[in-house]
PDB file of C-alpha atoms in Angstrom:
ATOM      1  CA  MET A   1      -1.509 257.108  94.891  1.00  0.00           C
ATOM      2  CA  ALA A   2      -0.949 259.429  91.834  1.00  0.00           C
ATOM      3  CA  ILE A   3      -2.444 258.715  88.434  1.00  0.00           C
ATOM      4  CA  ALA A   4      -0.573 260.316  85.560  1.00  0.00           C
ATOM      5  CA  LEU A   5      -2.811 261.456  82.609  1.00  0.00           C
ATOM      6  CA  GLY A   6      -2.034 259.318  79.473  1.00  0.00           C
ATOM      7  CA  HIS A   7      -0.270 256.488  81.561  1.00  0.00           C
ATOM      8  CA  VAL A   8      -1.614 253.402  82.307  1.00  0.00           C
ATOM      9  CA  ALA A   9      -0.657 251.926  85.732  1.00  0.00           C
ATOM     10  CA  PRO A  10       1.610 249.017  86.006  1.00  0.00           C
ATOM     11  CA  ASP A  11      -0.104 245.964  87.308  1.00  0.00           C
ATOM     12  CA  SER A  12       0.844 246.608  90.935  1.00  0.00           C
ATOM     13  CA  GLN A  13      -1.217 249.776  90.903  1.00  0.00           C
ATOM     14  CA  ARG A  14      -4.294 248.414  89.369  1.00  0.00           C
ATOM     15  CA  LEU A  15      -7.711 249.000  91.332  1.00  0.00           C
ATOM     16  CA  ASP A  16      -9.035 245.802  90.523  1.00  0.00           C
ATOM     17  CA  GLY A  17     -12.092 244.850  92.992  1.00  0.00           C
ATOM     18  CA  GLN A  18     -12.053 248.228  94.543  1.00  0.00           C
ATOM     19  CA  THR A  19     -15.236 250.223  94.656  1.00  0.00           C
ATOM     20  CA  ALA A  20     -14.559 254.146  94.147  1.00  0.00           C
ATOM     21  CA  LEU A  21     -17.589 256.685  94.599  1.00  0.00           C
ATOM     22  CA  VAL A  22     -16.836 260.200  92.592  1.00  0.00           C
ATOM     23  CA  THR A  23     -18.784 262.929  93.540  1.00  0.00           C
ATOM     24  CA  GLY A  24     -19.740 265.379  90.681  1.00  0.00           C
ATOM     25  CA  ALA A  25     -18.695 262.775  88.171  1.00  0.00           C
ATOM     26  CA  THR A  26     -21.162 263.790  85.365  1.00  0.00           C
ATOM     27  CA  SER A  27     -19.021 266.228  83.569  1.00  0.00           C
ATOM     28  CA  GLY A  28     -15.634 267.911  83.546  1.00  0.00           C
ATOM     29  CA  LEU A  29     -12.899 266.896  86.018  1.00  0.00           C
ATOM     30  CA  GLY A  30     -15.050 264.298  88.014  1.00  0.00           C
ATOM     31  CA  ARG A  31     -16.085 262.574  85.057  1.00  0.00           C
ATOM     32  CA  ALA A  32     -12.460 262.249  83.653  1.00  0.00           C
ATOM     33  CA  ILE A  33     -11.537 260.647  87.055  1.00  0.00           C
ATOM     34  CA  ALA A  34     -14.150 258.373  87.291  1.00  0.00           C
ATOM     35  CA  GLN A  35     -13.050 257.445  83.695  1.00  0.00           C
ATOM     36  CA  ARG A  36      -9.467 256.812  84.579  1.00  0.00           C
ATOM     37  CA  LEU A  37     -10.574 254.925  87.971  1.00  0.00           C
ATOM     38  CA  ALA A  38     -12.709 252.812  85.912  1.00  0.00           C
ATOM     39  CA  GLN A  39      -9.484 252.263  83.377  1.00  0.00           C
ATOM     40  CA  GLN A  40      -7.376 251.270  86.400  1.00  0.00           C
ATOM     41  CA  GLY A  41      -9.724 248.417  86.995  1.00  0.00           C
ATOM     42  CA  ALA A  42     -11.990 250.340  89.920  1.00  0.00           C
ATOM     43  CA  GLN A  43     -16.023 249.602  89.905  1.00  0.00           C
ATOM     44  CA  VAL A  44     -17.007 253.261  89.727  1.00  0.00           C
ATOM     45  CA  VAL A  45     -20.287 255.160  91.372  1.00  0.00           C
ATOM     46  CA  VAL A  46     -20.794 257.932  89.542  1.00  0.00           C
ATOM     47  CA  HIS A  47     -22.482 260.617  91.260  1.00  0.00           C
ATOM     48  CA  GLY A  48     -24.425 263.366  90.186  1.00  0.00           C
ATOM     49  CA  ARG A  49     -27.848 265.173  90.049  1.00  0.00           C
ATOM     50  CA  ASP A  50     -28.496 264.743  86.401  1.00  0.00           C
ATOM     51  CA  PRO A  51     -29.644 261.266  85.241  1.00  0.00           C
ATOM     52  CA  ASP A  52     -29.194 262.210  81.612  1.00  0.00           C
ATOM     53  CA  ARG A  53     -25.764 263.157  82.579  1.00  0.00           C
ATOM     54  CA  GLY A  54     -24.972 260.293  84.579  1.00  0.00           C
ATOM     55  CA  ALA A  55     -26.337 257.370  82.016  1.00  0.00           C
ATOM     56  CA  ASP A  56     -23.865 259.199  79.550  1.00  0.00           C
ATOM     57  CA  THR A  57     -20.852 259.191  81.804  1.00  0.00           C
ATOM     58  CA  VAL A  58     -21.798 255.436  82.833  1.00  0.00           C
ATOM     59  CA  ALA A  59     -22.300 254.426  79.233  1.00  0.00           C
ATOM     60  CA  THR A  60     -18.930 256.057  78.165  1.00  0.00           C
ATOM     61  CA  ILE A  61     -17.258 253.954  81.030  1.00  0.00           C
ATOM     62  CA  VAL A  62     -18.861 250.810  80.398  1.00  0.00           C
ATOM     63  CA  GLU A  63     -17.892 251.088  76.263  1.00  0.00           C
ATOM     64  CA  ALA A  64     -14.525 251.321  77.354  1.00  0.00           C
ATOM     65  CA  ALA A  65     -14.960 248.107  78.846  1.00  0.00           C
ATOM     66  CA  GLY A  66     -15.046 249.485  82.451  1.00  0.00           C
ATOM     67  CA  THR A  67     -17.551 249.035  85.139  1.00  0.00           C
ATOM     68  CA  ALA A  68     -20.014 251.957  86.569  1.00  0.00           C
ATOM     69  CA  ARG A  69     -23.412 252.721  88.104  1.00  0.00           C
ATOM     70  CA  PHE A  70     -24.977 256.165  88.752  1.00  0.00           C
ATOM     71  CA  ALA A  71     -26.306 257.217  92.081  1.00  0.00           C
ATOM     72  CA  ALA A  72     -28.258 260.718  92.332  1.00  0.00           C
ATOM     73  CA  ALA A  73     -28.138 263.001  95.131  1.00  0.00           C
ATOM     74  CA  ASP A  74     -28.295 266.915  95.744  1.00  0.00           C
ATOM     75  CA  LEU A  75     -25.211 267.014  98.148  1.00  0.00           C
ATOM     76  CA  GLY A  76     -26.855 269.994  99.405  1.00  0.00           C
ATOM     77  CA  SER A  77     -29.727 267.904 101.442  1.00  0.00           C
ATOM     78  CA  HIS A  78     -28.266 266.251 104.303  1.00  0.00           C
ATOM     79  CA  VAL A  79     -31.523 263.437 103.872  1.00  0.00           C
ATOM     80  CA  GLU A  80     -30.040 263.161 100.127  1.00  0.00           C
ATOM     81  CA  VAL A  81     -26.120 262.240 101.489  1.00  0.00           C
ATOM     82  CA  VAL A  82     -27.077 260.001 104.176  1.00  0.00           C
ATOM     83  CA  ARG A  83     -29.480 258.036 101.396  1.00  0.00           C
ATOM     84  CA  LEU A  84     -26.616 258.315  98.966  1.00  0.00           C
ATOM     85  CA  ALA A  85     -24.207 256.334 101.865  1.00  0.00           C
ATOM     86  CA  ARG A  86     -26.775 253.832 102.390  1.00  0.00           C
ATOM     87  CA  GLU A  87     -27.438 253.437  98.480  1.00  0.00           C
ATOM     88  CA  VAL A  88     -23.472 253.165  97.611  1.00  0.00           C
ATOM     89  CA  GLY A  89     -22.528 251.073 100.835  1.00  0.00           C
ATOM     90  CA  ASP A  90     -18.991 250.511 101.418  1.00  0.00           C
ATOM     91  CA  ILE A  91     -16.345 251.782  99.297  1.00  0.00           C
ATOM     92  CA  ASP A  92     -12.393 251.893  98.836  1.00  0.00           C
ATOM     93  CA  ILE A  93     -11.910 255.127  97.268  1.00  0.00           C
ATOM     94  CA  LEU A  94     -13.569 258.673  97.882  1.00  0.00           C
ATOM     95  CA  VAL A  95     -13.096 261.159  95.512  1.00  0.00           C
ATOM     96  CA  ASN A  96     -15.145 264.614  96.984  1.00  0.00           C
ATOM     97  CA  ASN A  97     -15.218 266.262  93.692  1.00  0.00           C
ATOM     98  CA  ALA A  98     -18.958 267.700  93.676  1.00  0.00           C
ATOM     99  CA  GLY A  99     -19.197 271.544  94.174  1.00  0.00           C
ATOM    100  CA  PHE A 100     -21.535 274.452  93.423  1.00  0.00           C
ATOM    101  CA  VAL A 101     -21.192 277.733  92.572  1.00  0.00           C
ATOM    102  CA  ALA A 102     -22.848 280.847  91.827  1.00  0.00           C
ATOM    103  CA  PHE A 103     -20.976 282.904  89.190  1.00  0.00           C
ATOM    104  CA  ALA A 104     -21.284 286.427  90.427  1.00  0.00           C
ATOM    105  CA  PRO A 105     -19.343 288.945  92.384  1.00  0.00           C
ATOM    106  CA  THR A 106     -19.882 287.635  96.166  1.00  0.00           C
ATOM    107  CA  THR A 107     -21.721 291.077  97.106  1.00  0.00           C
ATOM    108  CA  GLU A 108     -24.686 290.341  94.265  1.00  0.00           C
ATOM    109  CA  LEU A 109     -24.876 286.601  95.598  1.00  0.00           C
ATOM    110  CA  SER A 110     -28.373 286.440  97.406  1.00  0.00           C
ATOM    111  CA  VAL A 111     -27.995 284.587 101.037  1.00  0.00           C
ATOM    112  CA  GLY A 112     -29.595 281.289  99.516  1.00  0.00           C
ATOM    113  CA  ALA A 113     -27.033 281.059  96.783  1.00  0.00           C
ATOM    114  CA  PHE A 114     -24.076 281.890  99.181  1.00  0.00           C
ATOM    115  CA  ASP A 115     -25.789 279.432 101.363  1.00  0.00           C
ATOM    116  CA  ALA A 116     -25.531 276.706  99.073  1.00  0.00           C
ATOM    117  CA  THR A 117     -22.325 277.435  97.864  1.00  0.00           C
ATOM    118  CA  PHE A 118     -21.177 276.893 101.198  1.00  0.00           C
ATOM    119  CA  ALA A 119     -23.245 273.960 102.235  1.00  0.00           C
ATOM    120  CA  ILE A 120     -22.034 271.901  99.411  1.00  0.00           C
ATOM    121  CA  SER A 121     -18.319 273.158  98.967  1.00  0.00           C
ATOM    122  CA  ALA A 122     -17.423 273.518 102.790  1.00  0.00           C
ATOM    123  CA  LEU A 123     -20.274 272.016 105.643  1.00  0.00           C
ATOM    124  CA  LYS A 124     -20.772 268.905 104.015  1.00  0.00           C
ATOM    125  CA  PHE A 125     -17.163 267.779 104.074  1.00  0.00           C
ATOM    126  CA  LEU A 126     -17.260 269.152 108.179  1.00  0.00           C
ATOM    127  CA  GLY A 127     -20.138 267.107 108.742  1.00  0.00           C
ATOM    128  CA  HIS A 128     -22.324 269.895 109.309  1.00  0.00           C
ATOM    129  CA  GLU A 129     -26.080 270.447 108.162  1.00  0.00           C
ATOM    130  CA  PRO A 130     -27.073 274.058 106.893  1.00  0.00           C
ATOM    131  CA  ASN A 131     -30.122 275.596 108.470  1.00  0.00           C
TER     132      ASN A 131
END
């Protein structure tokens, strides 16, 4: 289902009663997606690592008459991903928005920064755990 920005979906496309998990939802595109899903009627689980930014995103959604809660997790940790899944429970919508990037030329990245980027941006979606 495509949701055009600035357009409120007709009643037939509302998300009432559905739960959406948006990873990386405390800023940028993830935050905008979380707000739009809430506007469409979804109960949104706002994921991020920063509780203050998570609380701010949840407050913004609630102030606009939406429903949201925050769930913190470091997606670079397999243990944290499993805990997040258990904490969140059943969902109807998943937006895998979280990502990690170290801003430097690849040749200048430390092995740790490269591994973290790859672990969060690729391996987690494939079900692999980094070493």
